[in-house]
Short mmCIF file of C-alpha atoms in Angstrom, two decimals:
data_model
loop_
_atom_site.label_atom_id
_atom_site.label_comp_id
_atom_site.label_asym_id
_atom_site.label_seq_id
_atom_site.Cartn_x
_atom_site.Cartn_y
_atom_site.Cartn_z
CA MET R 1 42.91 123.21 37.55
CA LYS R 2 39.65 121.45 38.52
CA LYS R 3 39.76 121.29 42.29
CA ILE R 4 36.73 123.16 43.61
CA ILE R 5 34.14 120.70 44.89
CA LEU R 6 30.96 122.29 46.14
CA SER R 7 30.04 119.58 48.61
CA ILE R 8 26.61 120.89 49.44
CA VAL R 9 25.84 122.41 46.09
CA SER R 10 22.97 119.99 45.55
CA LEU R 11 21.11 122.06 48.12
CA PHE R 12 20.52 124.60 45.36
CA LEU R 13 20.88 122.77 42.07
CA LEU R 14 17.22 122.45 41.11
CA ASN R 15 16.62 121.69 37.46
CA SER R 16 16.10 124.91 35.51
CA CYS R 17 13.01 123.43 33.88
CA ASP R 18 11.18 123.60 37.24
CA ILE R 19 9.15 126.77 37.43
CA ASP R 20 8.26 126.79 41.12
CA LEU R 21 10.26 128.86 43.55
CA GLU R 22 10.64 126.35 46.35
CA PRO R 23 14.33 126.43 47.26
CA LYS R 24 15.84 124.00 49.68
CA SER R 25 16.77 127.05 51.74
CA SER R 26 13.39 126.56 53.39
CA LEU R 27 15.67 124.74 55.84
CA ILE R 28 16.60 128.24 56.94
CA TYR R 29 13.22 128.58 58.58
CA SER R 30 14.09 125.71 60.91
CA GLY R 31 17.46 127.05 61.95
CA TYR R 32 19.74 126.22 59.03
CA TRP R 33 21.63 129.51 59.48
CA GLU R 34 23.29 128.44 62.73
CA SER R 35 26.91 127.62 61.89
CA GLU R 36 29.92 128.59 59.80
CA GLU R 37 29.40 125.42 57.78
CA ALA R 38 25.86 126.51 56.95
CA LEU R 39 27.04 129.93 55.84
CA GLU R 40 29.74 128.46 53.63
CA ALA R 41 27.30 125.91 52.20
CA ASN R 42 24.88 128.67 51.27
CA HIS R 43 27.73 130.67 49.72
CA SER R 44 28.86 127.69 47.62
CA GLY R 45 25.28 126.90 46.71
CA ILE R 46 24.77 130.38 45.28
CA TYR R 47 27.51 129.69 42.75
CA GLY R 48 26.00 126.35 41.82
CA ARG R 49 22.66 128.04 41.22
CA PHE R 50 24.28 130.96 39.35
CA ARG R 51 26.08 128.51 37.07
CA ASN R 52 22.76 126.80 36.28
CA TYR R 53 21.73 129.97 34.44
CA ALA R 54 24.90 130.20 32.33
CA PHE R 55 23.32 129.11 29.06
CA THR R 56 20.26 131.28 29.65
CA LEU R 57 22.53 134.28 30.24
CA TYR R 58 24.49 133.42 27.10
CA SER R 59 21.34 133.02 25.00
CA LEU R 60 19.82 136.30 26.16
CA GLY R 61 23.03 138.12 25.34
CA GLU R 62 23.86 136.64 21.93
CA LEU R 63 21.26 134.58 20.08
CA ARG R 64 19.21 137.58 18.91
CA ALA R 65 22.26 139.26 17.39
CA ASP R 66 23.68 138.85 13.89
CA ILE R 67 25.91 135.82 14.57
CA TRP R 68 23.49 132.88 14.58
CA GLY R 69 20.63 131.75 12.36
CA GLY R 70 22.66 130.27 9.51
CA ARG R 71 22.87 126.76 8.06
CA THR R 72 23.11 123.83 10.47
CA MET R 73 23.85 120.15 9.95
CA GLU R 74 21.02 119.08 12.26
CA SER R 75 17.63 120.65 12.93
CA PRO R 76 18.30 124.07 14.46
CA PHE R 77 17.42 125.22 17.95
CA SER R 78 15.86 128.55 19.02
CA GLU R 79 14.90 129.55 15.47
CA ASP R 80 12.00 131.77 16.50
CA PHE R 81 14.04 133.49 19.19
CA ILE R 82 16.91 134.11 16.78
CA LYS R 83 14.48 135.46 14.15
CA ILE R 84 12.71 137.71 16.70
CA ASN R 85 9.56 135.71 15.99
CA TYR R 86 7.84 135.73 19.37
CA ASN R 87 4.71 137.14 20.97
CA VAL R 88 2.65 136.67 24.11
CA ASP R 89 1.62 133.15 23.07
CA THR R 90 5.18 132.06 22.24
CA ALA R 91 7.06 134.17 24.80
CA PRO R 92 10.47 132.64 25.63
CA TYR R 93 11.94 132.39 29.12
CA GLY R 94 8.73 132.24 31.13
CA ASN R 95 8.58 133.24 34.77
CA TRP R 96 11.32 135.82 34.25
CA GLY R 97 13.73 133.07 33.17
CA ASN R 98 13.36 131.64 36.70
CA LEU R 99 15.94 134.20 37.84
CA TYR R 100 13.98 135.01 40.98
CA ARG R 101 14.98 131.64 42.34
CA LEU R 102 18.59 132.83 42.28
CA ILE R 103 17.52 136.20 43.70
CA HIS R 104 15.84 134.37 46.57
CA ASN R 105 19.12 132.65 47.47
CA LEU R 106 20.97 135.96 47.31
CA ASN R 107 18.36 137.69 49.45
CA ASP R 108 18.49 134.79 51.89
CA PHE R 109 22.22 135.24 52.29
CA ILE R 110 21.99 139.01 52.68
CA ALA R 111 19.29 138.68 55.35
CA ASN R 112 20.84 135.86 57.37
CA ALA R 113 24.62 135.59 56.97
CA SER R 114 25.36 138.31 59.54
CA LYS R 115 23.68 136.16 62.21
CA ILE R 116 26.65 133.80 62.10
CA ASP R 117 29.77 134.42 64.17
CA TYR R 118 32.20 134.65 61.28
CA PRO R 119 35.43 136.64 60.83
CA LYS R 120 34.39 140.16 59.83
CA ASN R 121 36.87 140.55 56.97
CA LYS R 122 35.71 137.28 55.42
CA LEU R 123 32.05 138.09 55.91
CA ASN R 124 32.52 141.48 54.29
CA HIS R 125 34.11 139.79 51.29
CA LEU R 126 31.17 137.39 50.98
CA TYR R 127 28.68 140.24 51.19
CA GLY R 128 30.64 142.04 48.48
CA GLU R 129 30.27 138.97 46.28
CA VAL R 130 26.57 138.48 46.90
CA TYR R 131 25.58 142.12 46.37
CA GLY R 132 27.60 142.06 43.14
CA ILE R 133 25.83 138.94 41.86
CA ARG R 134 22.43 140.37 42.78
CA ALA R 135 23.27 143.54 40.84
CA TYR R 136 24.29 141.37 37.85
CA THR R 137 21.05 139.37 38.05
CA TYR R 138 18.82 142.43 38.19
CA PHE R 139 20.84 143.98 35.36
CA THR R 140 20.04 140.92 33.24
CA LEU R 141 16.35 141.26 34.13
CA LEU R 142 16.41 144.97 33.29
CA LYS R 143 18.03 144.41 29.90
CA THR R 144 15.68 141.55 29.05
CA TRP R 145 12.26 142.70 30.26
CA GLY R 146 12.70 146.36 31.20
CA ASP R 147 10.18 146.81 34.01
CA VAL R 148 10.47 143.89 36.45
CA PRO R 149 9.43 143.15 40.04
CA ILE R 150 11.88 144.16 42.75
CA VAL R 151 12.26 141.59 45.52
CA THR R 152 14.91 142.21 48.17
CA GLU R 153 13.67 139.94 50.97
CA PRO R 154 13.73 136.13 51.09
CA LEU R 155 10.50 134.64 49.80
CA PRO R 156 8.56 132.12 51.89
CA PRO R 157 8.60 128.42 50.94
CA ASN R 158 6.35 127.27 48.07
CA PHE R 159 6.28 130.74 46.52
CA LYS R 160 6.08 130.90 42.74
CA PRO R 161 7.47 133.62 40.45
CA HIS R 162 4.14 134.27 38.71
CA GLU R 163 2.60 135.05 42.11
CA LEU R 164 4.85 138.04 42.72
CA LYS R 165 2.04 140.40 41.73
CA LEU R 166 -0.44 138.63 44.02
CA ARG R 167 1.85 139.47 46.91
CA GLY R 168 1.63 143.13 45.94
CA ILE R 169 4.96 143.13 44.10
CA LYS R 170 4.27 144.86 40.81
CA ARG R 171 6.64 145.40 37.91
CA SER R 172 8.87 148.27 38.94
CA SER R 173 9.96 150.85 36.38
CA LYS R 174 13.31 150.67 34.62
CA GLU R 175 14.35 153.70 36.66
CA GLU R 176 13.60 151.94 39.95
CA VAL R 177 15.36 148.74 38.87
CA LEU R 178 18.39 150.73 37.74
CA ASN R 179 18.51 152.49 41.11
CA LEU R 180 18.48 149.13 42.91
CA ILE R 181 21.32 147.89 40.69
CA LYS R 182 23.39 150.99 41.36
CA ASN R 183 22.75 150.74 45.10
CA ASP R 184 23.80 147.08 45.10
CA LEU R 185 26.97 147.98 43.21
CA GLU R 186 27.88 150.56 45.82
CA LYS R 187 27.14 148.13 48.67
CA SER R 188 29.31 145.52 46.99
CA LEU R 189 32.20 147.97 46.65
CA GLU R 190 31.73 149.17 50.21
CA TYR R 191 31.96 145.62 51.55
CA PHE R 192 35.00 144.82 49.42
CA GLY R 193 36.77 148.00 50.48
CA ASP R 194 40.41 147.74 49.38
CA ASP R 195 40.21 143.96 49.01
CA TYR R 196 40.96 142.92 45.44
CA THR R 197 41.53 139.25 46.33
CA TYR R 198 39.54 136.29 45.01
CA TRP R 199 37.84 133.91 47.42
CA ASN R 200 40.01 130.80 47.67
CA ASN R 201 42.24 132.51 45.07
CA LYS R 202 39.85 131.35 42.36
CA LYS R 203 38.29 133.50 39.67
CA VAL R 204 35.15 131.40 39.73
CA TYR R 205 34.13 133.59 42.67
CA TRP R 206 32.90 137.16 42.34
CA SER R 207 35.39 139.88 43.31
CA LYS R 208 35.86 143.63 43.52
CA ASN R 209 37.19 143.57 39.96
CA ALA R 210 33.98 141.83 38.84
CA THR R 211 31.85 144.49 40.53
CA LEU R 212 33.89 147.27 38.91
CA ALA R 213 33.51 145.62 35.49
CA LEU R 214 29.77 145.26 36.04
CA LYS R 215 29.54 148.88 37.19
CA GLY R 216 31.18 149.98 33.95
CA ASP R 217 28.75 147.79 32.00
CA VAL R 218 25.72 149.16 33.87
CA PHE R 219 26.67 152.81 33.47
CA LEU R 220 27.39 152.37 29.76
CA TRP R 221 23.88 150.92 29.46
CA SER R 222 22.23 153.65 31.50
CA GLY R 223 24.07 156.35 29.57
CA SER R 224 23.18 154.97 26.14
CA VAL R 225 20.02 152.84 26.28
CA LEU R 226 18.33 154.71 29.14
CA ASN R 227 19.65 158.14 28.12
CA LYS R 228 20.83 159.15 31.58
CA GLY R 229 23.45 161.56 30.31
CA LYS R 230 27.17 161.93 29.73
CA GLN R 231 28.00 161.66 33.44
CA GLU R 232 27.10 157.96 33.22
CA PHE R 233 29.92 157.39 30.75
CA GLN R 234 32.37 159.20 33.01
CA THR R 235 31.33 157.00 35.94
CA ALA R 236 31.74 153.93 33.73
CA LEU R 237 35.23 155.03 32.75
CA ASN R 238 36.24 155.80 36.33
CA SER R 239 35.06 152.37 37.50
CA LEU R 240 36.72 150.41 34.72
CA GLU R 241 40.03 152.19 35.26
CA GLN R 242 40.05 151.04 38.92
CA ILE R 243 40.34 147.38 37.92
CA LYS R 244 43.68 145.92 39.03
CA ASN R 245 45.92 142.88 38.71
CA VAL R 246 44.55 141.61 35.40
CA THR R 247 45.92 141.95 31.89
CA LEU R 248 45.51 140.48 28.43
CA GLU R 249 46.91 137.02 27.90
CA ASN R 250 49.61 137.02 25.23
CA ASN R 251 47.90 134.33 23.19
CA PHE R 252 44.13 134.44 22.52
CA GLU R 253 44.09 130.71 21.83
CA ASN R 254 45.41 129.88 25.30
CA LEU R 255 42.35 131.35 27.03
CA TRP R 256 40.07 128.44 26.18
CA THR R 257 41.63 125.38 27.80
CA SER R 258 40.97 124.01 31.27
CA ALA R 259 44.72 124.01 31.88
CA ASN R 260 44.81 127.81 31.83
CA GLU R 261 41.68 128.77 33.74
CA GLU R 262 43.49 130.89 36.31
CA ASN R 263 44.93 133.04 33.54
CA ASN R 264 45.70 136.73 33.90
CA GLU R 265 42.74 137.83 31.81
CA PHE R 266 39.65 136.25 33.35
CA ILE R 267 37.89 138.34 35.99
CA PHE R 268 34.92 136.10 36.73
CA ALA R 269 34.05 132.78 35.10
CA PHE R 270 31.59 129.94 35.58
CA ASP R 271 33.34 126.85 36.91
CA TYR R 272 33.01 123.53 35.08
CA GLN R 273 34.64 120.23 35.90
CA ILE R 274 34.25 116.50 35.52
CA ASN R 275 31.85 114.85 37.97
CA GLN R 276 30.29 118.19 38.91
CA ALA R 277 28.98 120.18 35.96
CA THR R 278 29.82 120.49 32.28
CA HIS R 279 28.72 123.16 29.83
CA SER R 280 26.71 122.55 26.69
CA TYR R 281 28.81 124.17 23.96
CA PRO R 282 30.18 120.84 22.65
CA SER R 283 26.61 119.49 22.64
CA PHE R 284 24.97 122.22 20.54
CA PHE R 285 27.70 123.96 18.56
CA SER R 286 29.67 121.00 17.18
CA GLY R 287 28.21 118.05 15.24
CA HIS R 288 28.26 114.35 14.54
CA ASN R 289 31.70 112.95 13.82
CA SER R 290 30.41 111.32 10.64
CA GLU R 291 29.13 114.63 9.28
CA ILE R 292 32.21 116.60 10.26
CA ARG R 293 34.80 114.06 9.11
CA SER R 294 33.37 113.97 5.62
CA SER R 295 33.89 117.74 5.35
CA PHE R 296 36.74 120.12 4.59
CA ASP R 297 37.74 123.37 6.23
CA ARG R 298 37.90 126.63 4.29
CA PHE R 299 41.49 125.94 3.23
CA GLY R 300 40.56 122.57 1.72
CA ASN R 301 41.97 120.50 4.58
CA SER R 302 40.16 117.30 5.45
CA MET R 303 38.36 117.19 8.81
CA LYS R 304 38.69 113.39 9.00
CA SER R 305 40.61 113.45 12.30
CA PHE R 306 38.38 115.97 14.09
CA VAL R 307 36.83 114.68 17.32
CA SER R 308 33.36 115.87 18.30
CA GLY R 309 30.70 114.74 20.70
CA GLY R 310 27.54 116.65 19.99
CA LEU R 311 25.06 118.10 17.55
CA ASN R 312 25.07 121.07 15.21
CA ARG R 313 22.07 123.07 16.43
CA PHE R 314 23.32 126.64 15.88
CA GLY R 315 24.84 127.88 12.65
CA ALA R 316 26.78 131.04 11.86
CA THR R 317 25.09 133.49 9.50
CA GLU R 318 26.51 134.19 6.06
CA LYS R 319 27.55 137.61 7.37
CA ALA R 320 29.42 136.05 10.30
CA VAL R 321 31.14 133.53 8.02
CA ASN R 322 32.37 136.26 5.69
CA THR R 323 33.38 138.57 8.55
CA PHE R 324 35.57 135.95 10.18
CA ILE R 325 37.05 134.68 6.92
CA GLU R 326 37.99 138.22 5.94
CA ALA R 327 39.53 138.81 9.37
CA GLU R 328 41.54 135.60 9.14
CA ASP R 329 42.78 136.46 5.67
CA ASN R 330 43.93 139.82 7.05
CA GLY R 331 45.96 138.01 9.70
CA ASP R 332 43.56 138.13 12.65
CA LEU R 333 44.48 135.16 14.85
CA ARG R 334 41.15 135.01 16.71
CA LYS R 335 39.17 133.20 14.04
CA LYS R 336 41.18 129.97 14.26
CA SER R 337 40.24 129.71 17.96
CA THR R 338 36.61 130.69 17.42
CA PHE R 339 35.13 129.03 14.32
CA LYS R 340 35.67 126.27 11.83
CA PHE R 341 33.62 126.58 8.66
CA LEU R 342 32.85 123.32 6.86
CA PHE R 343 32.54 122.75 3.12
CA LYS R 344 31.61 119.77 0.97
CA ASN R 345 34.83 119.70 -1.04
CA ASP R 346 38.53 120.54 -0.83
CA LYS R 347 38.59 123.52 -3.21
CA GLY R 348 39.19 126.10 -0.49
CA TYR R 349 36.98 129.16 -0.06
CA ASN R 350 37.56 132.84 0.66
CA SER R 351 33.90 133.54 1.41
CA PHE R 352 30.57 131.88 2.02
CA ASP R 353 29.54 129.65 -0.88
CA ASP R 354 25.90 128.63 -0.96
CA GLU R 355 26.44 125.38 -2.87
CA SER R 356 29.36 123.95 -0.94
CA TYR R 357 28.98 125.43 2.54
CA LYS R 358 27.78 122.89 5.13
CA GLY R 359 27.90 124.64 8.50
CA SER R 360 30.00 126.05 11.31
CA LEU R 361 31.61 124.72 14.46
CA LEU R 362 32.11 127.00 17.45
CA ILE R 363 35.47 125.80 18.74
CA LYS R 364 36.19 128.48 21.33
CA PHE R 365 34.88 126.13 24.05
CA PRO R 366 35.63 122.83 22.32
CA GLY R 367 35.33 120.41 25.21
CA GLU R 368 37.85 117.74 26.10
CA GLU R 369 37.92 114.11 25.03
CA ILE R 370 37.41 112.09 28.21
CA GLY R 371 36.98 108.39 27.59
CA SER R 372 34.40 108.04 24.85
CA GLU R 373 32.87 111.48 25.46
CA VAL R 374 33.69 115.09 24.66
CA LEU R 375 32.83 117.12 27.75
CA GLY R 376 32.62 120.86 28.26
CA VAL R 377 34.94 121.34 31.22
CA SER R 378 36.66 124.62 30.39
CA ASN R 379 35.50 127.61 32.41
CA ILE R 380 33.30 130.18 30.66
CA PRO R 381 34.16 133.83 31.33
CA VAL R 382 31.48 136.34 32.26
CA TYR R 383 33.97 139.21 32.41
CA ARG R 384 37.56 139.25 31.21
CA TYR R 385 40.05 142.05 30.75
CA ALA R 386 39.51 142.34 26.98
CA ASP R 387 35.91 143.27 27.78
CA VAL R 388 37.14 145.94 30.19
CA VAL R 389 39.55 147.37 27.61
CA LEU R 390 36.85 147.71 24.97
CA MET R 391 34.33 149.12 27.45
CA ILE R 392 36.94 151.76 28.33
CA ALA R 393 37.25 152.50 24.61
CA GLU R 394 33.47 152.82 24.36
CA ALA R 395 33.25 155.15 27.36
CA LYS R 396 36.06 157.30 25.99
CA ASN R 397 34.38 157.55 22.61
CA GLU R 398 31.09 158.60 24.21
CA LEU R 399 33.04 161.31 26.07
CA HIS R 400 34.70 162.37 22.78
CA MET R 401 38.08 161.15 23.98
CA ASP R 402 40.58 159.15 21.92
CA PRO R 403 39.89 155.36 22.20
CA SER R 404 42.66 154.27 19.85
CA ALA R 405 45.04 153.04 22.59
CA GLU R 406 42.46 150.54 23.81
CA ILE R 407 41.45 149.43 20.31
CA ASN R 408 45.12 148.90 19.47
CA LEU R 409 45.75 146.92 22.65
CA ILE R 410 43.19 144.40 21.42
CA ARG R 411 44.40 144.49 17.82
CA GLN R 412 48.03 144.02 18.81
CA ARG R 413 47.24 140.60 20.25
CA ALA R 414 44.83 139.77 17.43
CA TYR R 415 47.22 140.55 14.56
CA GLY R 416 50.56 139.73 16.14
CA ASP R 417 53.39 140.48 13.70
CA LYS R 418 50.95 142.13 11.28
CA PHE R 419 49.68 144.64 13.84
CA GLU R 420 51.35 147.68 12.27
CA ASN R 421 49.23 147.12 9.14
CA PHE R 422 46.06 147.37 11.24
CA LYS R 423 47.03 149.98 13.81
CA TYR R 424 44.02 152.15 14.51
CA LEU R 425 44.12 155.94 14.37
CA ASN R 426 41.56 158.03 16.21
CA ALA R 427 38.76 159.08 13.84
CA SER R 428 35.22 160.42 14.04
CA TYR R 429 32.77 159.33 16.74
CA ASP R 430 30.91 157.07 14.29
CA LEU R 431 34.04 155.45 12.87
CA ASN R 432 35.42 154.85 16.37
CA LYS R 433 32.11 153.31 17.40
CA ALA R 434 32.13 151.00 14.38
CA ALA R 435 35.72 149.93 15.09
CA ILE R 436 34.89 149.12 18.72
CA LEU R 437 31.82 147.11 17.71
CA LYS R 438 33.86 145.18 15.14
CA GLU R 439 36.53 144.29 17.70
CA ARG R 440 33.87 143.18 20.17
CA LEU R 441 32.29 140.95 17.52
CA LEU R 442 35.61 139.28 16.67
CA GLU R 443 36.60 138.98 20.33
CA PHE R 444 33.49 137.74 22.14
CA VAL R 445 31.58 135.20 20.04
CA GLY R 446 30.14 132.59 22.38
CA GLU R 447 30.39 134.83 25.45
CA GLY R 448 26.91 136.36 25.39
CA LYS R 449 27.87 139.96 24.53
CA ARG R 450 26.88 140.78 20.95
CA PHE R 451 23.14 141.44 21.33
CA TRP R 452 23.66 143.74 24.29
CA ASP R 453 26.45 145.49 22.34
CA LEU R 454 24.09 146.19 19.44
CA VAL R 455 21.30 147.44 21.70
CA ARG R 456 23.77 149.72 23.49
CA ALA R 457 25.00 151.02 20.12
CA GLY R 458 21.54 152.42 19.34
CA ASP R 459 18.44 151.64 17.30
CA ASN R 460 20.03 152.38 13.93
CA GLU R 461 22.99 150.08 14.59
CA LEU R 462 20.72 147.34 15.87
CA ILE R 463 18.46 147.49 12.80
CA LYS R 464 21.43 147.69 10.42
CA ASN R 465 22.90 144.50 11.83
CA LYS R 466 19.61 142.75 12.62
CA PRO R 467 16.96 143.95 10.12
CA GLU R 468 14.26 141.89 11.85
CA PHE R 469 14.05 144.69 14.41
CA GLN R 470 12.87 147.17 11.78
CA GLY R 471 9.40 148.15 13.02
CA ASN R 472 9.85 145.78 15.96
CA LEU R 473 12.12 147.66 18.34
CA TYR R 474 9.73 146.93 21.20
CA LYS R 475 10.89 143.31 20.90
CA VAL R 476 14.24 144.21 22.45
CA TYR R 477 12.29 143.61 25.66
CA LEU R 478 10.63 140.21 25.94
CA PRO R 479 6.94 139.66 26.65
CA ILE R 480 5.73 137.79 29.67
CA THR R 481 3.93 134.55 28.95
CA ARG R 482 0.23 133.95 28.55
CA ASP R 483 0.35 131.68 31.61
CA MET R 484 1.79 134.48 33.71
CA MET R 485 -1.00 136.77 32.53
CA ASN R 486 -3.66 134.14 33.20
CA ASN R 487 -2.35 133.44 36.68
CA ASP R 488 -2.64 137.10 37.60
CA GLN R 489 -5.28 139.24 35.89
CA PHE R 490 -3.51 142.39 37.06
CA MET R 491 -0.10 141.46 35.65
CA ALA R 492 1.11 144.20 33.30
CA GLN R 493 2.34 143.04 29.89
CA THR R 494 5.59 144.36 28.46
CA GLN R 495 4.98 147.53 26.44
CA GLY R 496 4.27 146.82 22.77
CA TYR R 497 2.75 143.36 23.31
CA GLU R 498 -0.59 144.49 24.76
#
C-alpha cells in the first residue's frame, strides 16, 4: 500500500511558490553524480518534484472546462481562471508554471546518469522513464502556452525561468516543441525496448505503457489541434494498441481507495502517503462538517454522519449537476463515486434547484480519516486504462472506423446490469464524437482531462460547452506575465495578448 519512502526527496522538494530556478542539484557541479546512491537519489527526487506539480497539472487540464464555476459553500478559488477572465496583468501560472525547474532535473539526469557505473538494463529503464516525463512536461507546456522555450541541457545554478530569453533561448514554435516531444517519446520507447515492467513493481513510476499512452495523447493532439493530418491519428491508434498488461477494474468505485492503488487499471499515478505528501482534494473540494451535516443529498438522505476535513472552494456548474444526476437516474454507477450534491431540505431532487441547492462535494478522492484529520493519501492517476480505451475510440472515429466496442467497454462497467439499455451502436462521425466526449466527462472528473478534451474536439465544441471562449479562442493559450515581459524587453507575448 504506502511503502515507498523517497529518503532523499527533500533534495528536490522546493516549495512551488518559489519562482527561482536554483535546484539543489547544484551539488552535481561538485561531484554529486559519483555513485549509484546519487543516481537513485536523483531518480527518486524527480518523482518528488513531478508530484509537486500535480495540482497545477490538474488545474490546467480541468478548471477552464464546463465542470467548475458553480455554487460553493465558502468563497471560491480560481474564479477568474475558471471564467477565462485573465490578461497580461492577471496572467496565471507565471514563469511557465515553474515547470522548467522540473525540466532542469530531467535534463540533469539525462546529461549525467550515464557517468555512473550502473547495470545497463536498469539504466536503460531509468532513461526510458525520464525521457517520457520530459515529453509529458513539454506537452503540458505546449498545450498551455503554445510557443515555449526549449531547454535540453542542465541550467547553471541561480538561473531563473524569466531569464531564459536573456540566455538566447527564445520561445520556440509549436512545431519545434512538438518535434522535441515526439523525439523524446521515441527515445523513451527505444530505452524501454521490450521492457513493460514498472520500477520497483510500482505504478507510481513511469513505464513503457505510460509512454505509449502519452504518445497516443500527443498524436491525437497534433492531428486535431495542430492539424497535422490523418496519419497522426493512425500513429496514435497504433501506439495505444501496444499497451499491455492493464485492463479495466470491475468496479469503478474501487479505483479510489489507497488499499487498491496497485490495481489493474492505473498506468501511472502520483504517489501520496502519510508522513510524506498528501493531495489537496479533501482540502478544496469538500467542506466544513457543520455545513455538510446540516444538508441532504439529492435523494433526501441526511448528511449528518458525513466526515470531512476541508473547505468548499470549487463548485460544480448547474450543467454538471444535471448531467450527473441524469446519468445516475439512468443507472450510471460512476456518479456515486464522483459527486455528492447537497440540498437544504430532504425533498429529493432530480435536477438542479436554484432555491435549495447548496453545493457539491467531489468524493472521487475523498481522503481518509486519520486521527482528527482527513488526509488525501490515495494515489491520483495521470493515465489509466479507461483513458486509453476512450483515446482508441477517438482515434478510430477520426479514421472513420467503428468506435462502438471501446465506448461499450466503458459503458458496460458504468451501467452494470442495465448495460443492454445503453449499448452504443456505431453512428455518424459527429454522434460518435459526442458519445466519446460524454463518456470522458462522466469518467474523468477530477483527473485533469476535460479542458484538453474540449480543445481537442475543436473550436465549435469548446465554445458550445464553454461559451466564454466565444470571441476569445486565443485564450486557450495563456499569456506570460507582466513581470516576465518587464524582466526581458525582448520576450515575445503569447499571440492575441499583445
